[in-house]
XYZ file of C-alpha atoms in Angstrom:
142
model
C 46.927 -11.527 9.793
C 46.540 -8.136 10.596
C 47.459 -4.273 8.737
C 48.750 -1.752 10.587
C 49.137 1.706 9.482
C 51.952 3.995 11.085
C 54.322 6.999 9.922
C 57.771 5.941 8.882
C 58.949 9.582 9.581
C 58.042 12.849 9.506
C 59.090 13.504 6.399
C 57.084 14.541 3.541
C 57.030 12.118 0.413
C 54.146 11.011 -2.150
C 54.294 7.794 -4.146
C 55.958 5.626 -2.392
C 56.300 2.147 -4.350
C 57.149 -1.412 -3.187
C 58.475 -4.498 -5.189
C 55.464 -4.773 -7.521
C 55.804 -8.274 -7.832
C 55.359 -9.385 -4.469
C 52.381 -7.261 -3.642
C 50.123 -8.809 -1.406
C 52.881 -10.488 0.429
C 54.652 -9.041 4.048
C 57.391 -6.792 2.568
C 59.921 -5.015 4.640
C 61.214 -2.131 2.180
C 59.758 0.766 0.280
C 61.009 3.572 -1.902
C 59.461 7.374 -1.388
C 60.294 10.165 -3.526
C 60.743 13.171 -1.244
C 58.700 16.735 -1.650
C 61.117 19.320 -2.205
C 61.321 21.841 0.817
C 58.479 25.029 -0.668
C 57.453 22.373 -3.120
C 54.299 20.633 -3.318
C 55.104 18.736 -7.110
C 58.934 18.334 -7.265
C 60.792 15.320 -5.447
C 64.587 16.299 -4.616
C 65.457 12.917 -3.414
C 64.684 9.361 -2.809
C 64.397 7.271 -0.031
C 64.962 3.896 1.187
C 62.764 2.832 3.696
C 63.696 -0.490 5.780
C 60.432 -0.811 7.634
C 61.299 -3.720 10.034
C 64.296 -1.446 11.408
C 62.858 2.139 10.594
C 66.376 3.158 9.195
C 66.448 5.492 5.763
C 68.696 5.591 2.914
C 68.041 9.282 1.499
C 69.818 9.659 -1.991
C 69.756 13.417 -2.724
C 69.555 14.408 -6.560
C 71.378 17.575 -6.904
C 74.509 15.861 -4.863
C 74.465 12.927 -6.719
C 74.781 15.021 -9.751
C 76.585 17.751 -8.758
C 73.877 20.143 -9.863
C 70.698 21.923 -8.110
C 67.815 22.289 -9.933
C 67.133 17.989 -10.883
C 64.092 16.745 -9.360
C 62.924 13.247 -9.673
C 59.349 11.353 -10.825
C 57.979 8.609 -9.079
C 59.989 5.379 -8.374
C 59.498 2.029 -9.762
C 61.275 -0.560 -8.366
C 62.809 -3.312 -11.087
C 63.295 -7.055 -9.004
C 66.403 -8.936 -10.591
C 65.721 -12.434 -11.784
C 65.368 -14.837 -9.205
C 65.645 -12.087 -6.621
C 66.588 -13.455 -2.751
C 64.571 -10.811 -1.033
C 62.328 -7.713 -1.822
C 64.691 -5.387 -2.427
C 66.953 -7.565 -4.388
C 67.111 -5.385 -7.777
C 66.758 -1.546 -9.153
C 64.997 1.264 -7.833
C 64.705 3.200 -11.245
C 62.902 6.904 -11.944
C 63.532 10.098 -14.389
C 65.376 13.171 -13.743
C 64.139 16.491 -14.713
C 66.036 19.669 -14.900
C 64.138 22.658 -16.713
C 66.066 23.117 -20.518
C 67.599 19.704 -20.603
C 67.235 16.618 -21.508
C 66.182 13.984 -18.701
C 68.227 10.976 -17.050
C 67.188 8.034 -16.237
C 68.879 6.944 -13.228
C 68.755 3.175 -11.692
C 69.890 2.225 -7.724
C 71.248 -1.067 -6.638
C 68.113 -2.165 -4.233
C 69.895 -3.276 -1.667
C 72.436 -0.316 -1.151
C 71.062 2.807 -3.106
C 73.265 5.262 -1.195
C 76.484 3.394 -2.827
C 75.759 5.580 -5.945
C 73.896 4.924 -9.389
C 74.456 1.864 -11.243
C 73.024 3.381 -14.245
C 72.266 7.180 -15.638
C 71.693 7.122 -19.137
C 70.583 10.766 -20.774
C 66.925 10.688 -22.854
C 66.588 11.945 -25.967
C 64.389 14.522 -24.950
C 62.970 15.662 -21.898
C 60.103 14.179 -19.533
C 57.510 16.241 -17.684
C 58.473 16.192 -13.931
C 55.863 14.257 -11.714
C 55.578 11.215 -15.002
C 54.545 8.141 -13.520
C 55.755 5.081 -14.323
C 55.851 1.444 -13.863
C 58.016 -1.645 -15.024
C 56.690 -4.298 -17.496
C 59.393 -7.167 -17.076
C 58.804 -8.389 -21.262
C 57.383 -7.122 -24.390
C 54.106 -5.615 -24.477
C 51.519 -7.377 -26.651
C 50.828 -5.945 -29.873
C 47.525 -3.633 -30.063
């Protein structure tokens, strides 16, 4: 019945982002976009953070693509249906590259280094830095 605060690394990351829907519960993984080295806006990577062990799953954009110049906005994570444990569904976020069109690109939860499960191209581009969140159903009509 306590909080305790404490550096998972010394690596620099903004944003980092839980299971949403079981905030306010004792969780055991997070998901941190990482700064880009002589950045202070552009994320180059993603990471897994098992905070019971202290290991890190780092998923680097520009190797997972093939490509330099992607950088990522902030994670959400997306629980599957009837989810076992907290990081039982999709860590999800946009990729930006300057004069093209973004991808969205989805990791398995529980093994985001395996590669994406998703990357579907947008129709146009999104700022780098967007924020986002998930909304698991329809939004209600304004």
């Amino acid at each position: 019945r306590a909080v305790r605060e404490r550096d998972l690394d010394d690596v620099p990351t903004e944003f980092a982002r839980t299971n949403d829907a079981l905030l306010g519960t004792k969780l055991r993984h997070a998901w941190a976009p990482r700064i880009a080295q002589r950045s202070h806006t552009m994320f180059d990577c993603v990471i897994k953070y098992d905070v019971g062990t202290g290991a890190a799953v780092h998923v680097n954009y520009a190797a997972l693509l093939g490509e330099q110049g992607w950088y990522g906005s902030e994670v959400v994570f997306v629980p599957r249906p009837d989810a076992d444990s907290d990081d039982d569904g999709w860590a999800v976020t946009i990729l930006t590259r300057v004069g093209e069109r973004s991808k969205a690109i989805g990791h398995g939860g529980k093994d985001p280094g395996a590669g994406p499960v998703a990357l579907v191209t947008l129709p146009q581009q999104v700022p780098i830095g967007f924020h986002a969140a998930f909304v698991p159903g329809p939004l209600p009509a304004r």
